[in-house]
Amino acid sequence: MYLFNRTIETQGDMAKIVPILLDMKKAVQDAGVDVTFWIGGNGYKNGTFIFSANYATLADRAAATAKLTANKSVAASYEKFNPYIRDKEPDVILQYVKGGVTAAVIPVGAVVSSIRSDLAQGADWIKTLEWATAVAELNEKITGVPANLAFVTFGKLGGLVQFSAYANIEAAEAAEDTQMASAEWLPLFMKGGEFALAGSVLSRQMTKLA
């Protein structure tokens, strides 16, 4: 299972941008592609939007891209969105190690908390995955919330992302408090200093728009 992410920074005129994105979402759905739109929150630049999609195979991703490229309504909605774009991060495709299809099963307004890191120089990749999996499993154990883990297959290699979905920001904060109160969690998380490149760890939250 693969996860595609496109992160776009806009100039932040939400009143004008959100209606365009809602129209774009409908056009994408009508084209037969399931994409989720997010608003970047804590840890993102103001005015950031994220587009994500899950695919069983890379061939499915290619087929979806072909549908979107050929669809005039999708192209028209993107043309309306284009003037508001300030910057874009390179597209990323991740492969799941644990979990999957988060966006499809959570409601609009739900919050996803994620932690991204890059592989430390000289770190053992297999041991890094074992540590990251252990952290994800412990997160799930102590919070009761499904935890997801994925690594970058297209984009900056060596990247890992752990993420969980919550009904709202209050639930996300409660889960973080539960983690910090656990005698097990912090020591295991800090062990990541062996595996994560210094300065690369990035904590973010985004909210499902559509």
PDB file of C-alpha atoms in Angstrom, residues 16-190:
ATOM      1  CA  LYS A  16     -11.363  32.295  -1.698  1.00  0.00           C
ATOM      2  CA  ILE A  17      -9.244  29.136  -1.773  1.00  0.00           C
ATOM      3  CA  VAL A  18     -11.424  26.698   0.183  1.00  0.00           C
ATOM      4  CA  PRO A  19     -14.453  26.947  -2.194  1.00  0.00           C
ATOM      5  CA  ILE A  20     -12.125  26.299  -5.146  1.00  0.00           C
ATOM      6  CA  LEU A  21     -10.691  23.235  -3.438  1.00  0.00           C
ATOM      7  CA  LEU A  22     -14.147  21.899  -2.603  1.00  0.00           C
ATOM      8  CA  ASP A  23     -15.076  22.209  -6.286  1.00  0.00           C
ATOM      9  CA  MET A  24     -11.795  20.515  -7.195  1.00  0.00           C
ATOM     10  CA  LYS A  25     -12.548  17.661  -4.809  1.00  0.00           C
ATOM     11  CA  LYS A  26     -15.888  17.046  -6.540  1.00  0.00           C
ATOM     12  CA  ALA A  27     -14.244  17.155  -9.976  1.00  0.00           C
ATOM     13  CA  VAL A  28     -11.592  14.665  -8.857  1.00  0.00           C
ATOM     14  CA  GLN A  29     -14.237  12.323  -7.448  1.00  0.00           C
ATOM     15  CA  ASP A  30     -16.290  12.603 -10.628  1.00  0.00           C
ATOM     16  CA  ALA A  31     -13.156  11.587 -12.536  1.00  0.00           C
ATOM     17  CA  GLY A  32     -13.072   8.369 -10.490  1.00  0.00           C
ATOM     18  CA  VAL A  33     -10.141   9.192  -8.212  1.00  0.00           C
ATOM     19  CA  ASP A  34     -10.230   9.235  -4.398  1.00  0.00           C
ATOM     20  CA  VAL A  35      -8.091  12.102  -3.067  1.00  0.00           C
ATOM     21  CA  THR A  36      -8.213  13.723   0.369  1.00  0.00           C
ATOM     22  CA  PHE A  37      -7.600  17.452   0.904  1.00  0.00           C
ATOM     23  CA  TRP A  38      -6.086  18.741   4.153  1.00  0.00           C
ATOM     24  CA  ILE A  39      -5.401  22.124   5.740  1.00  0.00           C
ATOM     25  CA  GLY A  40      -1.943  22.334   7.280  1.00  0.00           C
ATOM     26  CA  GLY A  41      -2.028  23.313  10.954  1.00  0.00           C
ATOM     27  CA  ASN A  42       0.623  23.243  13.691  1.00  0.00           C
ATOM     28  CA  GLY A  43       4.081  22.788  12.183  1.00  0.00           C
ATOM     29  CA  TYR A  44       3.069  24.004   8.706  1.00  0.00           C
ATOM     30  CA  LYS A  45       3.397  27.450   7.147  1.00  0.00           C
ATOM     31  CA  ASN A  46       0.160  29.416   7.215  1.00  0.00           C
ATOM     32  CA  GLY A  47      -1.933  28.773   4.097  1.00  0.00           C
ATOM     33  CA  THR A  48      -0.608  25.255   3.472  1.00  0.00           C
ATOM     34  CA  PHE A  49      -2.785  22.584   1.863  1.00  0.00           C
ATOM     35  CA  ILE A  50      -1.981  18.912   1.435  1.00  0.00           C
ATOM     36  CA  PHE A  51      -3.426  16.515  -1.144  1.00  0.00           C
ATOM     37  CA  SER A  52      -3.117  12.803  -0.339  1.00  0.00           C
ATOM     38  CA  ALA A  53      -4.224   9.519  -1.873  1.00  0.00           C
ATOM     39  CA  ASN A  54      -3.761   5.842  -1.095  1.00  0.00           C
ATOM     40  CA  TYR A  55      -2.920   3.333  -3.816  1.00  0.00           C
ATOM     41  CA  ALA A  56      -2.567  -0.439  -3.685  1.00  0.00           C
ATOM     42  CA  THR A  57       0.098  -0.340  -6.433  1.00  0.00           C
ATOM     43  CA  LEU A  58       2.138   2.205  -8.363  1.00  0.00           C
ATOM     44  CA  ALA A  59       0.210   1.152 -11.459  1.00  0.00           C
ATOM     45  CA  ASP A  60      -2.960   2.346  -9.715  1.00  0.00           C
ATOM     46  CA  ARG A  61      -1.261   5.682  -9.087  1.00  0.00           C
ATOM     47  CA  ALA A  62      -0.323   5.972 -12.772  1.00  0.00           C
ATOM     48  CA  ALA A  63      -3.887   5.147 -13.834  1.00  0.00           C
ATOM     49  CA  ALA A  64      -5.300   7.807 -11.495  1.00  0.00           C
ATOM     50  CA  THR A  65      -2.856  10.395 -12.816  1.00  0.00           C
ATOM     51  CA  ALA A  66      -3.963   9.626 -16.365  1.00  0.00           C
ATOM     52  CA  LYS A  67      -7.625  10.125 -15.406  1.00  0.00           C
ATOM     53  CA  LEU A  68      -6.922  13.469 -13.731  1.00  0.00           C
ATOM     54  CA  THR A  69      -4.747  14.727 -16.577  1.00  0.00           C
ATOM     55  CA  ALA A  70      -7.478  13.976 -19.104  1.00  0.00           C
ATOM     56  CA  ASN A  71     -10.315  15.529 -17.101  1.00  0.00           C
ATOM     57  CA  LYS A  72     -11.245  19.076 -18.167  1.00  0.00           C
ATOM     58  CA  SER A  73     -13.120  19.896 -14.941  1.00  0.00           C
ATOM     59  CA  VAL A  74     -10.110  18.968 -12.806  1.00  0.00           C
ATOM     60  CA  ALA A  75      -7.834  21.050 -15.029  1.00  0.00           C
ATOM     61  CA  ALA A  76     -10.203  24.030 -14.827  1.00  0.00           C
ATOM     62  CA  SER A  77     -10.396  23.906 -11.032  1.00  0.00           C
ATOM     63  CA  TYR A  78      -6.618  23.654 -10.761  1.00  0.00           C
ATOM     64  CA  GLU A  79      -6.274  26.696 -13.022  1.00  0.00           C
ATOM     65  CA  LYS A  80      -8.468  28.636 -10.580  1.00  0.00           C
ATOM     66  CA  PHE A  81      -6.269  27.464  -7.690  1.00  0.00           C
ATOM     67  CA  ASN A  82      -2.939  28.203  -9.397  1.00  0.00           C
ATOM     68  CA  PRO A  83      -2.842  32.002  -8.805  1.00  0.00           C
ATOM     69  CA  TYR A  84      -2.951  31.445  -5.037  1.00  0.00           C
ATOM     70  CA  ILE A  85       0.073  29.122  -4.944  1.00  0.00           C
ATOM     71  CA  ARG A  86       3.209  30.539  -3.331  1.00  0.00           C
ATOM     72  CA  ASP A  87       5.416  27.421  -3.144  1.00  0.00           C
ATOM     73  CA  LYS A  88       5.324  23.621  -3.433  1.00  0.00           C
ATOM     74  CA  GLU A  89       7.227  20.856  -1.694  1.00  0.00           C
ATOM     75  CA  PRO A  90       8.391  17.995  -3.948  1.00  0.00           C
ATOM     76  CA  ASP A  91       5.738  15.287  -4.255  1.00  0.00           C
ATOM     77  CA  VAL A  92       6.329  12.265  -2.033  1.00  0.00           C
ATOM     78  CA  ILE A  93       5.198   8.646  -2.268  1.00  0.00           C
ATOM     79  CA  LEU A  94       5.478   6.551   0.875  1.00  0.00           C
ATOM     80  CA  GLN A  95       5.046   2.834   1.425  1.00  0.00           C
ATOM     81  CA  TYR A  96       3.253   1.600   4.535  1.00  0.00           C
ATOM     82  CA  VAL A  97       5.043  -0.551   7.077  1.00  0.00           C
ATOM     83  CA  LYS A  98       2.082  -0.454   9.463  1.00  0.00           C
ATOM     84  CA  GLY A  99      -1.512   0.686   8.974  1.00  0.00           C
ATOM     85  CA  GLY A 100      -2.968   2.357   5.891  1.00  0.00           C
ATOM     86  CA  VAL A 101      -6.025   4.080   4.312  1.00  0.00           C
ATOM     87  CA  THR A 102      -6.366   6.532   7.227  1.00  0.00           C
ATOM     88  CA  ALA A 103      -7.952   9.348   5.236  1.00  0.00           C
ATOM     89  CA  ALA A 104     -10.757   7.182   3.858  1.00  0.00           C
ATOM     90  CA  VAL A 105     -12.164   6.301   7.273  1.00  0.00           C
ATOM     91  CA  ILE A 106     -11.983   9.572   9.204  1.00  0.00           C
ATOM     92  CA  PRO A 107     -14.512  12.423   8.999  1.00  0.00           C
ATOM     93  CA  VAL A 108     -14.015  15.964   7.740  1.00  0.00           C
ATOM     94  CA  GLY A 109     -12.538  18.001  10.588  1.00  0.00           C
ATOM     95  CA  ALA A 110     -10.444  15.135  11.941  1.00  0.00           C
ATOM     96  CA  VAL A 111      -6.829  15.886  12.874  1.00  0.00           C
ATOM     97  CA  VAL A 112      -3.780  13.845  11.876  1.00  0.00           C
ATOM     98  CA  SER A 113      -0.633  14.224  13.974  1.00  0.00           C
ATOM     99  CA  SER A 114       2.619  13.129  12.330  1.00  0.00           C
ATOM    100  CA  ILE A 115       6.323  12.943  13.079  1.00  0.00           C
ATOM    101  CA  ARG A 116       8.722  12.924  10.142  1.00  0.00           C
ATOM    102  CA  SER A 117      12.444  12.110  10.304  1.00  0.00           C
ATOM    103  CA  ASP A 118      15.358  11.365   7.974  1.00  0.00           C
ATOM    104  CA  LEU A 119      17.833   8.522   8.349  1.00  0.00           C
ATOM    105  CA  ALA A 120      20.952   9.372  10.363  1.00  0.00           C
ATOM    106  CA  GLN A 121      24.315   9.077   8.638  1.00  0.00           C
ATOM    107  CA  GLY A 122      25.529   5.488   9.028  1.00  0.00           C
ATOM    108  CA  ALA A 123      22.359   4.240  10.743  1.00  0.00           C
ATOM    109  CA  ASP A 124      21.225   0.675  10.053  1.00  0.00           C
ATOM    110  CA  TRP A 125      17.999   0.859   7.999  1.00  0.00           C
ATOM    111  CA  ILE A 126      16.546  -2.430   9.279  1.00  0.00           C
ATOM    112  CA  LYS A 127      17.191  -1.492  12.908  1.00  0.00           C
ATOM    113  CA  THR A 128      15.693   1.939  12.187  1.00  0.00           C
ATOM    114  CA  LEU A 129      12.492   0.324  10.904  1.00  0.00           C
ATOM    115  CA  GLU A 130      12.400  -1.980  13.936  1.00  0.00           C
ATOM    116  CA  TRP A 131      12.695   1.003  16.286  1.00  0.00           C
ATOM    117  CA  ALA A 132      10.077   3.036  14.407  1.00  0.00           C
ATOM    118  CA  THR A 133       7.685   0.074  14.390  1.00  0.00           C
ATOM    119  CA  ALA A 134       8.178  -0.380  18.136  1.00  0.00           C
ATOM    120  CA  VAL A 135       7.346   3.315  18.713  1.00  0.00           C
ATOM    121  CA  ALA A 136       4.223   3.074  16.533  1.00  0.00           C
ATOM    122  CA  GLU A 137       3.069  -0.073  18.338  1.00  0.00           C
ATOM    123  CA  LEU A 138       3.648   1.550  21.742  1.00  0.00           C
ATOM    124  CA  ASN A 139       1.730   4.660  20.636  1.00  0.00           C
ATOM    125  CA  GLU A 140      -1.190   2.444  19.722  1.00  0.00           C
ATOM    126  CA  LYS A 141      -0.963   0.476  22.958  1.00  0.00           C
ATOM    127  CA  ILE A 142      -0.982   3.446  25.326  1.00  0.00           C
ATOM    128  CA  THR A 143      -3.436   5.690  23.443  1.00  0.00           C
ATOM    129  CA  GLY A 144      -5.779   3.083  21.961  1.00  0.00           C
ATOM    130  CA  VAL A 145      -5.575   4.932  18.618  1.00  0.00           C
ATOM    131  CA  PRO A 146      -4.345   3.128  15.452  1.00  0.00           C
ATOM    132  CA  ALA A 147      -0.805   4.175  14.554  1.00  0.00           C
ATOM    133  CA  ASN A 148       0.580   4.257  11.026  1.00  0.00           C
ATOM    134  CA  LEU A 149       4.165   4.036   9.823  1.00  0.00           C
ATOM    135  CA  ALA A 150       5.471   4.606   6.295  1.00  0.00           C
ATOM    136  CA  PHE A 151       8.807   5.232   4.583  1.00  0.00           C
ATOM    137  CA  VAL A 152       9.659   7.312   1.531  1.00  0.00           C
ATOM    138  CA  THR A 153       9.974   5.334  -1.698  1.00  0.00           C
ATOM    139  CA  PHE A 154       9.840   8.339  -4.073  1.00  0.00           C
ATOM    140  CA  GLY A 155      11.210  11.597  -2.754  1.00  0.00           C
ATOM    141  CA  LYS A 156      14.034  12.073  -0.265  1.00  0.00           C
ATOM    142  CA  LEU A 157      15.025   8.498   0.573  1.00  0.00           C
ATOM    143  CA  GLY A 158      15.535   7.545   4.204  1.00  0.00           C
ATOM    144  CA  GLY A 159      12.454   9.448   5.342  1.00  0.00           C
ATOM    145  CA  LEU A 160      10.077   7.933   7.885  1.00  0.00           C
ATOM    146  CA  VAL A 161       6.632   9.204   8.863  1.00  0.00           C
ATOM    147  CA  GLN A 162       4.578   8.054  11.855  1.00  0.00           C
ATOM    148  CA  PHE A 163       1.010   9.347  12.087  1.00  0.00           C
ATOM    149  CA  SER A 164      -2.332   8.844  13.818  1.00  0.00           C
ATOM    150  CA  ALA A 165      -5.793  10.301  13.232  1.00  0.00           C
ATOM    151  CA  TYR A 166      -7.995  11.885  15.911  1.00  0.00           C
ATOM    152  CA  ALA A 167     -11.572  13.160  15.933  1.00  0.00           C
ATOM    153  CA  ASN A 168     -10.421  16.682  16.803  1.00  0.00           C
ATOM    154  CA  ILE A 169      -7.519  18.702  18.225  1.00  0.00           C
ATOM    155  CA  GLU A 170      -8.628  17.974  21.808  1.00  0.00           C
ATOM    156  CA  ALA A 171      -8.338  14.225  21.202  1.00  0.00           C
ATOM    157  CA  ALA A 172      -4.925  14.692  19.581  1.00  0.00           C
ATOM    158  CA  GLU A 173      -3.688  16.690  22.569  1.00  0.00           C
ATOM    159  CA  ALA A 174      -5.053  14.107  25.011  1.00  0.00           C
ATOM    160  CA  ALA A 175      -3.161  11.352  23.174  1.00  0.00           C
ATOM    161  CA  GLU A 176       0.070  13.363  23.351  1.00  0.00           C
ATOM    162  CA  ASP A 177      -0.428  13.879  27.082  1.00  0.00           C
ATOM    163  CA  THR A 178      -0.965  10.134  27.517  1.00  0.00           C
ATOM    164  CA  GLN A 179       2.251   9.387  25.645  1.00  0.00           C
ATOM    165  CA  MET A 180       4.285  11.805  27.741  1.00  0.00           C
ATOM    166  CA  ALA A 181       2.825  10.354  30.938  1.00  0.00           C
ATOM    167  CA  SER A 182       3.926   6.837  29.978  1.00  0.00           C
ATOM    168  CA  ALA A 183       7.118   5.577  31.608  1.00  0.00           C
ATOM    169  CA  GLU A 184       7.836   3.566  28.451  1.00  0.00           C
ATOM    170  CA  TRP A 185       7.215   6.081  25.678  1.00  0.00           C
ATOM    171  CA  LEU A 186       9.793   8.836  26.131  1.00  0.00           C
ATOM    172  CA  PRO A 187      12.821   6.526  26.620  1.00  0.00           C
ATOM    173  CA  LEU A 188      11.871   4.552  23.501  1.00  0.00           C
ATOM    174  CA  PHE A 189      11.235   7.698  21.453  1.00  0.00           C
ATOM    175  CA  MET A 190      14.552   9.250  22.545  1.00  0.00           C
TER     176      MET A 190
END
